[in-house]
Each structure stands twice: as C-alpha cells, then as structure tokens.
Amino acid sequence: MRKDVRILLVGEPKVGKTSLIMSLVSEEFPQVVPYRAEEITIPADVTPERVPTHIVDYSEAEQTDEQLSSEISKANVICIVYAVNNKKSIEKVTSHWIPLINDNTDKDSRVPVILVGNKSDLVEHSSMETILPVMNQYTEIETCVECSAKNLKNISELFYYAQKAVLHPTGPLYCPEEKQMKPACIKALTRIFKVSDLDNDGILNDNELNFFQRTCFNAPLVSQALEDVKNVVRKNVIDGVCDNGLTLKGFLFLHTLFIQRGRHETTWTVLRRFGYDDDLELHQDYLFPLTLKVPPDCTTELNHNAYLFLQSVFDKHDKDRDCALSPEELKDLFDVFPYMPWGPDVNNTVCTNDEGWITYQGYLSQWTLTTYLDVQRCLEYLGYLGYSIISEQESQAVAITVTRDKKIDLQKKQTQRSVFRCNVFGDSGSGKSGFLQAFLGRNLTRQNTVSEEHMSYYAISTAYVYGQEKYLLLHEVFPDFDVLSDTDLACDIVCLVYDASNPHSFEYCARVFKQYFMDTKTPCMMIAAKSDLQEAKQLYALTPLEFCRKHKMPPPQAFTCNTADAPCKDIYTKLTTMAMHPHARLRCMCTCNRCTFCHLQNFINSELVQTVKAKLYTAILSRYVTQADLKSSTFWLRVSAGATVFAVLGFAMYRVLLKQR
C-alpha cells in the first residue's frame, strides 16, 4: 500500500476547482474564493483508506506551464474539473487537458484520471451522456463524478474516488475494451487460488474459503453467505462450482464481477495480502523480509514449524502417495513460482528413488541446503509458497533459526545445531565425487549413469548420531590448491580424500592439511578412497597412518563405492559425530548405535539417567550436606560409598550389554 496519495485538480478557470477543495475542508461553501488554494494535507485517520492525502490546486493566473508540468508529474491521480453548465469547459477535457496530461506522463504508467462535473446545482440535466463516450475512449479515466461545491453534493465522494483510483486502480486488473481481466491479474489470482487450495484438489471447499476470507478480510463468511456466493457462480459460469466447492474458473469469475461492479478494493485487498504490489509483481519486502540478520560464524536453519509446512506442501502434491515427487508432481508444486527453482543437478544433490525422483527425505534435504547456503533465496521460495499466509505469520523470516556463534558452542562443548558442513578436499581423480554420491546411496554403477553436466558439488542427507537425526552437508572443493577461499575453509569438519591405489594422491591431502588446518580447531578425517583396488605405497615422507598419528587424527578410513548394493554409510555417521563434538577425542570411531560403546553412550546420555542423577544429587545435598558435614569424615565416607555403588552398577550394565553384543 502507498504511504500517501497526491491529488491534483486541473481545469479551465472559473469551473470551481478551488471551491471544491475549500468546501471539503470547511464543510461549507466559501463566500470569498481565492485564485488558488494552498496545498492541503488530510491526515490518515480521517480518510476512508487510512492514507495521508495531499490535495493540490492549479491556477492558470498564478502558475506557469512549467509548474503545471511539474505538478502533473508528481501527482498520483488527476481530477479534471469542468462545469456542467459550460459546454466549452467540457470540450476542453479532450482537446486540451487529457493530451496535456499524457504528454507529461510515462506511457507505460499512465496517471489515473477522474472527471469531475461541478456546479450540478445550476442545471437540471446530467452531463453523463456527453462524458460517457469520452470515458470509453480513454482507458486512463477511472470514473466521472457530478458534484456541487455550493450544495456540498458528492464532495467527499469525489476525493474518495480519487484515493481509490490510486490505491485500487482498475488499469492493472481489467481491460474495458475486452471486458475481461488482464493476463497479469489472472496469473496472480491463479497463484493465490493454488496457495489457498490446501489439499490441491482444484476446489476451494467451505473450510478453505473461510480460511481465505479470514486471511484477507479478518472475518469468515457465514454459511448462507457462502451459499449465496456459490449460487451466483453457478448461474453464470459452467463448472464454476464442483463438489460444492469453488473452482479456479469460478474464483476468477467472482473477481471479474467485483471489478465490473466497481469493487476493485476487494480484489486489491486479496492481491496485497498475498504480497503483490501495484504492478502485480510480488513485492520485494514480501519476498525478502528485512528482519533477518545473520552475524558472522552463525548459520541458518529451518525451524520445526517450517519443516511441518514443507511437509504439508509435499503431501499436498504427492498425489500417488509414493513418498517421492515425479517430474509432473514437482512441476505442479513449483507452479506458483515465476520460474523453476530446482535444476537437474538437484537430483544429484539429494536422495532419489530408483526412478530418479526426489524422495521426501531428499526434498527436505534440498530445502535444508538452500537455507544453509542462501537464506535469502530460501525466504524467496517460502514467499512464493505463501508460508506467511498459510502459517498466519508476519513474514517467512519466522521460519528461520539463526544458530549461535560457533565459538560459544566450542566453549560450552555442546551445540543445538542440526546442520553440519563437511568440506571435502582431494586431488583430481581421488574419488571425491564418488564419495559425495555414495552418501546418497549410489554405488559406482549407478554413478556412471549420471551425466557430467548434471553433477553437483554438494550432497546432503541425514545421519543419526546417538539416536539424533542430523543433516550432513558435503561440499566438494575444487582442487586448485592456491585459490582456496574463506568459504572453502569455513566448515565444521574437513574430509581429506586420497586414492589408495595412486602413490601420488596422498601428498595433496597432506599439503592442504598442513597449510590450512593444522593450527585450527577444525576436526579432520583422512579417507582412503577406492579401497577395493590394490593399495599403493604413497610417495610421501610419512605413511597416511603415521601422518594421522603425528597430527592426532583418527586413522585413515578405508572407503569404496564399488559395491553391489548401496555403499556403507558408517563413515558419514563418523563425520557427523566429529562435527558435533569437535572438542572430544573419541575413544571409538564407530557410531553405529549397535556396539557396546554406542549403547553405553546412549544410556549415559539418556533422559532417565540424567533425571536420576539430578534427583540423587539434590537429595544428598538437601539431606546431608551442611557446613559441618563438609568437614566431617562421615560425610565423605557416605560419598565414597555412593560412588562405589554407582561404579558397580555401571560395570554390571556394561557386562550385560557386552554379553548381548
């Protein structure tokens, strides 16, 4: 909505321009009328549209042609005033004023014009028969109002129509010659219909219509009003109502009817609620909210409510319920976008099914990736899907969680983040791409079917660490050793991949580590790729194992994607674990949730153990600990006994789990 409205009154001398303004302000006809009224500003709270309004008068006696041209260019709407009892002033509307206005305005954005027939109190007939052909000839003319400054007839209505012509213009919506809505308006309303069609059945049922009505007008429709609306559509449009719900055809007809009956504000209210500006483009403030700020060393993630919304969007378009989006379903999902946001490379960035269709997990992973790498793009996408409208939020910025500074996570030795970035380094041909694709469950045979032009430098999926689902984002870094950017170095964990069958491959990994990561706190892991091939001795001063021991890294992890089934994913769980706990030296590199170590970790970290521990601690302190007790040998004997009991119970649990293993 505009911040203000500027109305300019022009016309021949003595037609009553100044009298109209003074009658509006004083609510009585002025006895003495100056040549020109000073610019008047009407506050927002006393105007029907709640917008400050500036009314500007023009006087041929006091102003030059240059000043008039300047005022025309600044005006939002122009009222051409004529006297209904003066035929010459009516003729001047088409012979002088409309051409003058058109010469001083841009052809692509013509200023709306209101024709004002003043002094209606002096005649008994109407000028509308003369004016109607003029209105049909010039599309920029919004309406014609006959009024009387002396009798105060239609004065407030005149300025209301002028406001309305600016705030709710007909031009972008409707073509009078063809008597139908313009393509841009149809396109915008079609998107609004699809966003509001929550179950994607092509019909707005009563619940969806009520939600739409409440969203746009803050009030639901009563049952009888709903039926009346549908009956109007039934009488005028074939297939406008189906299964007692409103179809797209019926929805568009209703808005055409609103416009034809002069209720443009109804359609504009809907358009603006769904983010459209005066040019029927989605407003930049709607797509890119300014409230979101991401400090350095912080990341962006989708919150729980955002994932629930995206899940509903997926379910809405997964019509065959196979937990994957076919190309047709994906196209339908993105039909509310002005362009296709996901290219063929997305299919090689996230998990797909055997037919190459993006799965539910892959769908959420791609949204997670977009949020992490380009949060502004994510906000734009959520805007197209109507997140703020459907979720009834102020903007889609509320869907984003900005994580705390990574330094704080390291200090506290814990993190609330769900997405961890792993930058993958390695020389050309070392197997980095295969390592990324294996994370998506693709063996070497399946990888060979992917065209090189559709390959992706990213791969993202989930990994479970001690029962918690986390996202691991793998980024293949271009192997140009001398041009590594800050983005290439900023990550939660570094993966150094070398070809175990190539004697020259390890040297690149060693050089990258020593130059960029040796003196940092970023955890690193060495991957011996292509372990199914004959292992070659690396031509480096230290063997990979000796190098890892020297720099206190885990031993090199053997890896191959040349398997009959999907490659093993344990290595990715290890990477995620190290990214989550960069401060910890892991006793065991296995995070399979099956071995004894993992079972003990889960047991120790379980909510039950933590609750029991806290209650025991509170009970002991509240019952036994006093200033005197702290100094007594009896208290410390009790503490020692309690610690011994706890240790025995822990060892017994360990033996039980070991026997099960």
XYZ file of C-alpha atoms in Angstrom:
661
model
C 0.000 0.000 0.000
C 1.206 3.527 -0.802
C 2.399 5.736 2.045
C 0.403 8.733 0.774
C -1.781 9.967 -2.102
C -1.273 13.183 -4.059
C -4.386 14.550 -5.828
C -4.093 17.351 -8.402
C -7.117 19.387 -9.557
C -6.890 20.967 -13.018
C -9.404 22.539 -15.389
C -10.481 25.741 -17.033
C -10.732 28.975 -14.987
C -13.959 29.529 -13.020
C -15.072 25.843 -13.076
C -14.853 25.645 -9.259
C -11.609 23.759 -8.504
C -10.735 25.906 -5.500
C -14.329 25.929 -4.248
C -14.382 22.103 -4.213
C -11.266 21.988 -2.026
C -12.488 24.660 0.380
C -15.931 23.067 0.651
C -14.319 19.747 1.551
C -12.162 21.298 4.267
C -14.667 23.702 5.836
C -17.816 21.710 5.034
C -19.478 24.869 3.784
C -19.402 26.856 0.557
C -16.877 29.720 0.762
C -18.200 33.233 0.237
C -14.784 34.507 -0.883
C -12.779 32.230 -3.164
C -9.061 32.917 -3.821
C -7.436 32.284 -7.188
C -5.767 29.161 -5.795
C -5.945 27.131 -2.582
C -2.723 26.264 -0.783
C -1.711 22.586 -0.725
C -3.759 20.757 1.898
C -2.787 17.555 3.706
C -5.572 15.412 5.134
C -4.345 13.097 7.952
C -4.651 9.357 7.503
C -7.067 8.867 10.401
C -9.802 10.956 8.758
C -9.623 9.390 5.294
C -11.602 6.261 4.335
C -8.492 4.408 3.183
C -6.356 5.456 6.181
C -3.709 7.050 3.963
C -2.420 10.673 4.214
C -3.777 12.636 1.263
C -2.310 15.771 -0.299
C -4.712 17.928 -2.361
C -3.079 20.332 -4.811
C -4.889 23.131 -6.654
C -3.906 24.654 -10.007
C -4.491 28.219 -11.112
C -3.684 29.462 -14.589
C -3.465 33.003 -13.195
C -0.782 32.175 -10.616
C 1.203 29.298 -12.118
C 3.308 28.787 -15.229
C 3.173 25.923 -17.700
C 6.435 24.572 -16.243
C 4.935 24.485 -12.747
C 1.858 22.731 -14.116
C 4.014 20.091 -15.848
C 5.921 19.546 -12.611
C 2.708 19.077 -10.619
C 1.333 16.630 -13.204
C 4.481 14.512 -12.995
C 4.267 14.415 -9.176
C 0.554 13.637 -8.957
C -0.788 10.151 -8.208
C -4.231 10.992 -9.571
C -5.541 13.992 -11.532
C -9.067 15.379 -11.314
C -10.095 17.262 -14.453
C -12.828 19.633 -13.320
C -15.402 21.023 -15.757
C -18.627 22.958 -15.226
C -21.713 21.020 -16.274
C -23.308 24.298 -17.418
C -20.288 25.269 -19.529
C -20.037 23.339 -22.805
C -16.632 24.835 -23.620
C -15.105 23.501 -20.390
C -16.407 20.036 -21.287
C -14.837 20.201 -24.754
C -11.515 21.260 -23.221
C -11.335 17.943 -21.358
C -10.488 16.059 -24.580
C -8.998 18.840 -26.660
C -6.540 20.162 -24.071
C -6.330 18.527 -20.657
C -6.085 14.816 -21.435
C -3.438 15.343 -24.195
C -1.501 17.643 -21.835
C -1.535 15.057 -19.058
C -0.476 12.269 -21.427
C 2.409 14.381 -22.733
C 3.744 14.821 -19.198
C 3.397 11.214 -18.017
C 5.024 7.935 -18.967
C 3.016 5.865 -21.448
C 3.701 2.656 -19.527
C 2.437 4.088 -16.240
C -0.353 6.495 -17.017
C -1.725 8.504 -14.086
C -5.409 7.703 -13.366
C -7.849 10.491 -14.217
C -11.156 11.400 -12.555
C -13.631 13.587 -14.486
C -15.421 15.991 -12.133
C -18.580 17.757 -13.286
C -19.027 20.681 -10.862
C -21.979 23.133 -10.471
C -24.611 20.427 -10.849
C -26.884 22.652 -8.760
C -27.178 25.088 -11.695
C -28.687 22.623 -14.178
C -31.473 20.101 -14.159
C -29.898 17.730 -16.677
C -26.845 15.444 -16.387
C -23.668 15.683 -18.417
C -23.112 11.928 -18.337
C -24.437 11.346 -21.867
C -21.714 13.667 -23.203
C -18.997 12.307 -20.912
C -19.666 8.575 -21.388
C -18.101 8.369 -24.897
C -15.050 10.200 -23.546
C -14.672 7.640 -20.739
C -14.871 4.794 -23.263
C -12.254 6.449 -25.464
C -9.588 6.979 -22.767
C -8.715 3.979 -20.606
C -6.889 6.140 -18.046
C -10.230 7.704 -16.979
C -11.321 5.814 -13.887
C -14.752 7.355 -13.336
C -16.841 10.509 -13.582
C -18.451 12.274 -10.615
C -21.016 15.064 -10.813
C -20.976 17.304 -7.753
C -21.740 20.732 -6.377
C -19.354 22.733 -4.248
C -22.230 25.021 -3.229
C -24.588 22.274 -2.040
C -21.722 20.003 -0.830
C -23.071 17.290 -3.115
C -20.644 14.338 -3.678
C -17.661 16.353 -2.405
C -16.319 13.690 -0.029
C -17.214 11.002 -2.601
C -15.111 12.806 -5.206
C -11.949 12.649 -3.121
C -12.732 9.089 -2.012
C -12.872 8.016 -5.669
C -9.619 9.853 -6.284
C -7.964 7.965 -3.422
C -9.455 4.733 -4.651
C -8.137 5.323 -8.188
C -4.601 5.402 -6.742
C -4.869 2.705 -4.104
C -7.137 0.383 -6.087
C -6.540 1.195 -9.767
C -8.530 -0.537 -12.465
C -5.787 -0.376 -15.110
C -3.574 -3.264 -13.935
C -6.603 -5.505 -13.336
C -9.057 -5.093 -16.152
C -9.316 -4.352 -19.876
C -12.575 -2.428 -20.546
C -12.443 -3.000 -24.303
C -12.293 -6.786 -23.949
C -14.400 -6.790 -20.760
C -12.095 -9.239 -19.011
C -9.202 -9.318 -16.572
C -5.687 -8.746 -17.822
C -3.259 -11.727 -18.055
C -1.074 -10.468 -15.182
C -4.116 -10.272 -12.905
C -5.272 -13.749 -13.927
C -1.787 -15.121 -13.261
C -1.631 -13.550 -9.783
C -5.123 -14.748 -8.802
C -4.339 -18.241 -10.116
C -1.319 -18.429 -7.801
C -3.478 -17.201 -4.909
C -6.057 -19.896 -5.676
C -3.420 -22.653 -5.720
C -1.832 -21.481 -2.479
C -5.268 -21.375 -0.832
C -6.204 -24.828 -2.164
C -4.688 -26.605 0.822
C -5.467 -30.155 -0.339
C -4.620 -29.478 -4.017
C -7.847 -30.927 -5.341
C -8.555 -27.961 -7.631
C -11.526 -26.831 -5.489
C -11.866 -24.357 -2.622
C -14.158 -26.121 -0.166
C -16.007 -24.311 2.622
C -13.132 -24.642 5.094
C -10.618 -23.317 2.564
C -12.944 -20.474 1.548
C -13.421 -19.496 5.181
C -9.675 -19.584 5.791
C -9.165 -17.439 2.692
C -11.850 -14.983 3.807
C -10.432 -14.747 7.318
C -6.897 -14.290 5.999
C -7.798 -11.477 3.605
C -10.685 -9.734 5.394
C -10.315 -10.808 9.051
C -13.815 -12.292 9.111
C -15.227 -15.658 7.997
C -18.293 -15.972 5.791
C -21.488 -17.291 7.362
C -22.949 -20.415 5.779
C -25.723 -18.542 3.967
C -23.258 -16.041 2.509
C -21.125 -18.902 1.206
C -24.117 -20.481 -0.464
C -25.150 -17.144 -1.983
C -21.690 -16.699 -3.492
C -21.711 -20.200 -4.962
C -25.224 -19.713 -6.348
C -24.131 -16.565 -8.184
C -21.242 -18.520 -9.722
C -23.494 -21.467 -10.644
C -25.869 -19.187 -12.551
C -23.142 -17.514 -14.587
C -20.287 -19.989 -15.103
C -20.315 -23.587 -16.255
C -18.065 -25.682 -13.964
C -17.594 -22.684 -11.669
C -18.739 -24.843 -8.744
C -17.781 -28.502 -8.390
C -18.494 -30.837 -5.467
C -19.992 -27.821 -3.675
C -16.633 -26.029 -3.882
C -15.356 -23.111 -5.916
C -13.157 -23.974 -8.916
C -10.455 -21.727 -10.365
C -12.891 -20.758 -13.115
C -15.460 -19.670 -10.533
C -12.832 -17.888 -8.428
C -11.705 -15.795 -11.411
C -15.310 -15.027 -12.368
C -16.033 -13.638 -8.896
C -13.131 -11.217 -9.097
C -14.138 -10.163 -12.607
C -17.585 -9.435 -11.201
C -16.114 -7.381 -8.336
C -14.112 -5.260 -10.779
C -17.017 -4.747 -13.175
C -19.203 -3.568 -10.299
C -16.577 -1.068 -9.142
C -15.407 -3.081 -6.135
C -11.747 -3.021 -7.133
C -10.727 -2.723 -3.487
C -11.896 -6.301 -2.842
C -9.559 -7.743 -5.465
C -6.714 -5.411 -4.437
C -7.101 -6.422 -0.780
C -6.647 -10.062 -1.786
C -3.701 -9.290 -4.064
C -1.892 -7.185 -1.466
C -2.488 -9.728 1.296
C -0.693 -12.273 -0.857
C 2.278 -9.957 -1.431
C 1.538 -8.171 -4.729
C 2.416 -4.554 -5.489
C 0.708 -2.072 -7.815
C 2.371 -3.686 -10.854
C 1.077 -7.140 -9.838
C 4.587 -8.303 -9.016
C 5.413 -9.854 -5.654
C 6.794 -7.057 -3.505
C 10.469 -7.213 -2.534
C 9.634 -6.602 1.130
C 7.322 -9.621 0.996
C 9.893 -11.923 -0.606
C 12.917 -10.646 1.329
C 11.971 -9.565 4.868
C 14.472 -7.157 6.380
C 14.103 -8.539 9.917
C 16.537 -11.425 9.457
C 20.165 -10.738 10.371
C 22.866 -13.409 10.332
C 26.025 -12.499 12.282
C 29.407 -13.945 11.259
C 30.154 -17.526 12.378
C 26.420 -18.223 12.657
C 24.385 -20.436 10.348
C 20.753 -20.541 9.250
C 18.402 -23.489 9.627
C 14.699 -24.155 9.191
C 12.786 -24.481 12.433
C 10.238 -27.145 13.344
C 7.220 -25.173 12.099
C 8.886 -24.578 8.746
C 9.531 -28.302 8.306
C 5.888 -29.018 9.159
C 4.790 -26.520 6.498
C 7.132 -28.022 3.892
C 5.887 -31.479 4.811
C 2.299 -30.338 4.168
C 3.358 -28.909 0.789
C 4.990 -32.234 -0.112
C 1.930 -34.252 0.961
C -0.295 -31.863 -0.968
C 1.488 -32.620 -4.251
C 2.477 -36.278 -3.741
C -0.782 -37.445 -5.283
C 0.214 -41.098 -5.747
C 1.484 -41.315 -2.137
C 4.782 -42.977 -3.104
C 6.860 -40.615 -0.895
C 8.556 -39.179 -3.974
C 7.815 -36.351 -6.382
C 7.571 -37.298 -10.038
C 8.565 -34.639 -12.620
C 4.868 -33.792 -13.096
C 4.267 -33.510 -9.340
C 7.385 -31.376 -8.920
C 6.262 -29.093 -11.744
C 2.849 -28.776 -10.110
C 4.470 -27.897 -6.784
C 6.530 -25.108 -8.355
C 3.656 -23.813 -10.489
C 3.241 -20.948 -8.000
C 6.826 -19.825 -8.775
C 7.688 -17.444 -11.649
C 10.460 -19.870 -12.654
C 11.631 -23.423 -11.968
C 13.904 -23.118 -8.911
C 15.429 -26.611 -8.972
C 17.529 -27.768 -11.915
C 18.681 -31.274 -12.891
C 21.680 -31.015 -10.531
C 19.309 -31.213 -7.528
C 18.663 -34.875 -8.371
C 22.382 -35.480 -7.780
C 22.470 -33.414 -4.584
C 19.829 -35.247 -2.576
C 18.394 -38.735 -2.280
C 16.167 -40.036 -5.073
C 14.287 -43.276 -5.639
C 15.147 -45.886 -8.277
C 13.358 -43.829 -10.944
C 15.435 -40.752 -10.145
C 12.552 -38.901 -8.449
C 13.262 -36.780 -5.380
C 12.165 -38.566 -2.227
C 10.570 -36.990 0.816
C 13.938 -37.072 2.594
C 15.648 -35.578 -0.446
C 13.012 -32.849 -0.673
C 13.591 -31.741 2.925
C 17.350 -32.035 2.440
C 17.295 -29.657 -0.529
C 15.337 -27.099 1.471
C 17.842 -27.501 4.300
C 20.720 -26.966 1.860
C 19.148 -23.813 0.395
C 18.540 -22.404 3.876
C 22.129 -23.060 4.901
C 23.842 -21.739 1.757
C 21.499 -18.916 0.682
C 18.906 -17.967 3.267
C 17.594 -15.063 1.174
C 16.791 -17.478 -1.648
C 15.018 -19.717 0.859
C 12.915 -16.779 2.080
C 12.001 -16.001 -1.518
C 10.924 -19.595 -2.154
C 8.835 -19.705 1.033
C 7.221 -16.456 -0.081
C 6.150 -17.996 -3.377
C 4.616 -20.915 -1.467
C 2.711 -18.487 0.771
C 4.330 -19.544 4.053
C 3.425 -16.367 5.966
C -0.216 -16.567 4.788
C -0.797 -20.277 5.421
C 1.089 -20.226 8.730
C -0.536 -16.920 9.714
C 2.804 -15.297 10.473
C 4.040 -11.764 9.890
C 6.662 -12.935 7.387
C 8.545 -16.054 6.363
C 11.545 -14.862 8.408
C 9.983 -16.606 11.418
C 10.678 -19.920 9.655
C 14.426 -19.418 10.056
C 16.563 -20.155 13.098
C 19.876 -18.314 13.300
C 22.262 -20.512 15.269
C 24.549 -19.094 17.898
C 28.204 -18.321 17.266
C 30.296 -21.451 16.764
C 32.830 -20.149 19.337
C 30.131 -20.373 22.022
C 29.410 -23.986 21.038
C 33.090 -24.801 21.453
C 33.237 -23.082 24.837
C 30.141 -24.848 26.135
C 31.146 -28.131 24.435
C 27.626 -28.616 23.081
C 25.570 -27.417 20.146
C 21.894 -27.055 19.224
C 22.628 -27.018 15.513
C 21.144 -29.617 13.184
C 23.178 -28.994 10.011
C 26.912 -29.627 9.809
C 29.126 -28.768 6.880
C 31.929 -31.064 5.720
C 34.296 -29.691 3.078
C 35.813 -32.493 1.016
C 39.355 -31.946 -0.273
C 41.306 -34.165 -2.602
C 43.376 -34.153 -5.769
C 41.776 -34.675 -9.176
C 40.654 -38.277 -9.607
C 40.931 -39.075 -5.918
C 37.257 -40.103 -5.662
C 35.636 -37.024 -4.128
C 32.594 -37.077 -6.417
C 32.087 -40.780 -5.769
C 32.331 -40.114 -2.041
C 29.583 -37.486 -2.277
C 27.293 -39.654 -4.389
C 27.815 -42.658 -2.114
C 26.355 -40.584 0.725
C 23.128 -40.532 -1.307
C 23.155 -44.352 -1.511
C 24.557 -44.630 -5.049
C 27.189 -47.211 -5.901
C 29.705 -46.821 -8.722
C 27.446 -48.471 -11.309
C 24.636 -46.003 -10.634
C 27.035 -43.055 -10.531
C 28.252 -43.876 -14.040
C 24.753 -43.226 -15.398
C 24.853 -39.568 -14.306
C 25.871 -37.079 -16.997
C 28.806 -34.885 -16.059
C 26.925 -31.658 -16.812
C 24.338 -32.523 -14.161
C 26.862 -33.403 -11.454
C 26.669 -31.423 -8.222
C 29.408 -30.182 -5.926
C 27.084 -30.704 -2.962
C 25.451 -33.695 -1.337
C 23.183 -33.529 1.702
C 21.310 -36.152 3.665
C 20.651 -37.210 7.228
C 22.842 -39.136 9.631
C 21.947 -40.447 13.077
C 24.325 -39.677 15.929
C 23.453 -41.317 19.250
C 19.810 -41.500 18.163
C 19.578 -37.878 16.988
C 18.846 -37.041 13.354
C 21.293 -34.502 11.911
C 21.970 -33.178 8.425
C 25.437 -33.610 6.984
C 26.279 -31.291 4.095
C 29.199 -32.452 1.924
C 30.870 -29.869 -0.296
C 33.414 -30.948 -2.887
C 36.133 -28.273 -3.023
C 37.712 -27.552 -6.388
C 41.257 -28.995 -6.245
C 43.118 -25.754 -7.030
C 45.469 -25.575 -4.090
C 46.373 -21.894 -4.444
C 42.900 -20.320 -4.685
C 41.054 -21.667 -1.643
C 38.508 -19.087 -0.467
C 37.160 -18.418 3.017
C 34.068 -20.436 2.065
C 36.257 -23.419 1.171
C 37.867 -23.244 4.599
C 34.797 -22.464 6.726
C 33.242 -25.749 7.824
C 32.580 -27.992 10.821
C 34.804 -30.849 9.691
C 37.353 -31.442 6.941
C 37.399 -34.609 4.883
C 40.711 -35.314 3.106
C 40.238 -37.891 0.347
C 43.115 -39.660 -1.389
C 43.197 -42.512 -3.889
C 44.659 -45.508 -2.076
C 45.738 -47.019 -5.413
C 47.555 -43.861 -6.598
C 51.007 -43.333 -4.969
C 50.899 -39.563 -5.630
C 47.409 -38.883 -4.264
C 48.123 -38.562 -0.541
C 50.613 -35.698 -0.911
C 47.853 -33.242 -1.886
C 45.870 -34.046 1.292
C 48.960 -33.641 3.471
C 49.765 -30.247 1.933
C 46.197 -28.964 2.358
C 46.119 -30.073 5.991
C 49.498 -28.567 6.899
C 48.862 -25.235 5.179
C 45.251 -24.601 6.177
C 44.055 -26.831 9.029
C 46.997 -27.964 11.153
C 46.770 -24.981 13.507
C 42.971 -24.777 13.649
C 40.442 -26.486 15.892
C 38.535 -27.898 12.927
C 38.473 -31.721 13.168
C 39.847 -33.575 10.149
C 39.450 -37.106 8.823
C 41.536 -38.879 6.212
C 39.657 -41.097 3.707
C 41.465 -43.831 1.746
C 39.151 -43.984 -1.253
C 38.993 -46.798 -3.831
C 39.989 -49.298 -1.163
C 38.684 -52.130 -3.380
C 41.733 -51.618 -5.638
C 45.310 -52.712 -4.962
C 46.762 -50.414 -2.303
C 49.867 -48.495 -3.429
C 52.629 -47.116 -1.236
C 52.206 -43.365 -1.021
C 55.244 -41.354 -2.153
C 55.378 -39.166 0.909
C 57.758 -38.902 3.859
C 55.184 -40.456 6.196
C 52.614 -43.135 5.556
C 48.986 -41.987 5.896
C 48.711 -43.850 9.224
C 51.924 -42.259 10.584
C 50.759 -38.837 9.384
C 47.440 -39.215 11.197
C 49.108 -40.361 14.413
C 51.574 -37.481 14.306
C 48.815 -34.904 13.951
C 46.444 -36.656 16.389
C 43.866 -37.519 13.747
C 41.809 -40.716 13.551
C 43.457 -43.386 11.399
C 42.679 -43.302 7.646
C 39.247 -44.734 6.913
C 39.030 -47.222 4.048
C 36.194 -46.443 1.650
C 34.824 -47.712 -1.643
C 31.637 -47.087 -3.600
C 32.334 -50.028 -5.959
C 29.809 -52.317 -4.261
C 26.904 -54.410 -5.416
C 24.441 -52.646 -3.102
C 24.353 -49.128 -1.706
C 27.693 -48.133 -0.113
C 28.047 -48.325 3.665
C 27.138 -45.067 5.434
C 29.030 -45.598 8.691
C 31.773 -43.241 7.574
C 29.275 -40.382 7.238
C 27.954 -41.011 10.733
C 31.532 -40.768 11.993
C 31.999 -37.462 10.189
C 28.785 -36.083 11.674
C 29.800 -37.233 15.145
C 33.167 -35.496 14.882
C 31.461 -32.339 13.590
C 29.050 -32.362 16.544
C 31.804 -32.968 19.107
C 34.916 -31.185 17.787
C 36.246 -30.829 21.355
C 36.151 -34.567 22.096
C 38.774 -37.242 21.394
C 36.543 -40.187 20.546
C 37.548 -43.494 22.148
C 35.787 -45.383 19.395
C 35.300 -44.316 15.786
C 32.218 -46.498 15.477
C 28.902 -44.665 15.856
C 26.699 -47.430 14.587
C 24.388 -47.438 17.630
C 24.923 -51.200 17.824
C 28.264 -51.711 19.550
C 28.817 -51.643 23.344
C 30.384 -48.206 23.274
C 27.410 -46.727 21.466
C 24.934 -48.442 23.796
C 26.766 -47.063 26.846
C 26.889 -43.587 25.324
C 23.153 -43.693 24.674
C 22.500 -44.994 28.177
C 24.682 -42.361 29.871
C 23.144 -39.569 27.779
C 19.588 -40.849 28.210
C 16.990 -38.659 29.873
C 16.328 -41.339 32.526
C 19.944 -41.446 33.752
C 20.206 -37.651 33.739
C 16.978 -37.331 35.733
C 18.022 -39.962 38.312
C 21.447 -38.370 38.627
C 19.948 -34.912 39.232
C 17.454 -36.194 41.815
C 20.126 -38.175 43.718
C 22.396 -35.146 43.718
C 19.616 -32.906 45.058
C 18.522 -35.425 47.691
C 22.045 -35.952 49.029
C 22.819 -32.257 49.242
C 19.498 -31.257 50.807
C 19.565 -34.036 53.389
C 23.158 -34.452 54.377
C 25.243 -31.503 53.350
C 25.781 -28.759 55.884
C 28.817 -26.677 56.654
C 29.669 -29.104 59.427
C 29.075 -32.174 57.275
C 31.501 -30.982 54.639
C 34.240 -31.160 57.231
C 33.200 -34.488 58.754
C 34.747 -37.806 57.781
C 31.294 -39.477 57.931
C 30.011 -37.358 55.030
C 32.952 -38.195 52.803
C 32.587 -41.887 53.730
C 28.979 -41.745 52.510
C 30.053 -40.035 49.284
C 32.732 -42.692 48.671
C 30.248 -45.472 49.290
C 27.732 -43.912 46.905
C 30.355 -43.517 44.199
C 31.388 -47.143 44.614
C 27.784 -48.336 44.279
C 27.282 -46.244 41.146
C 30.504 -47.614 39.639
C 29.468 -51.221 40.369
C 26.059 -50.652 38.763
C 27.711 -49.106 35.734
C 30.117 -52.046 35.368
C 27.236 -54.518 35.699
C 25.348 -52.733 32.938
C 28.478 -52.830 30.804
C 28.785 -56.628 31.284
C 25.111 -57.146 30.370
C 25.427 -55.130 27.177
C 28.693 -56.838 26.293
C 27.092 -60.266 26.675
C 24.234 -59.196 24.371
C 26.773 -57.979 21.832
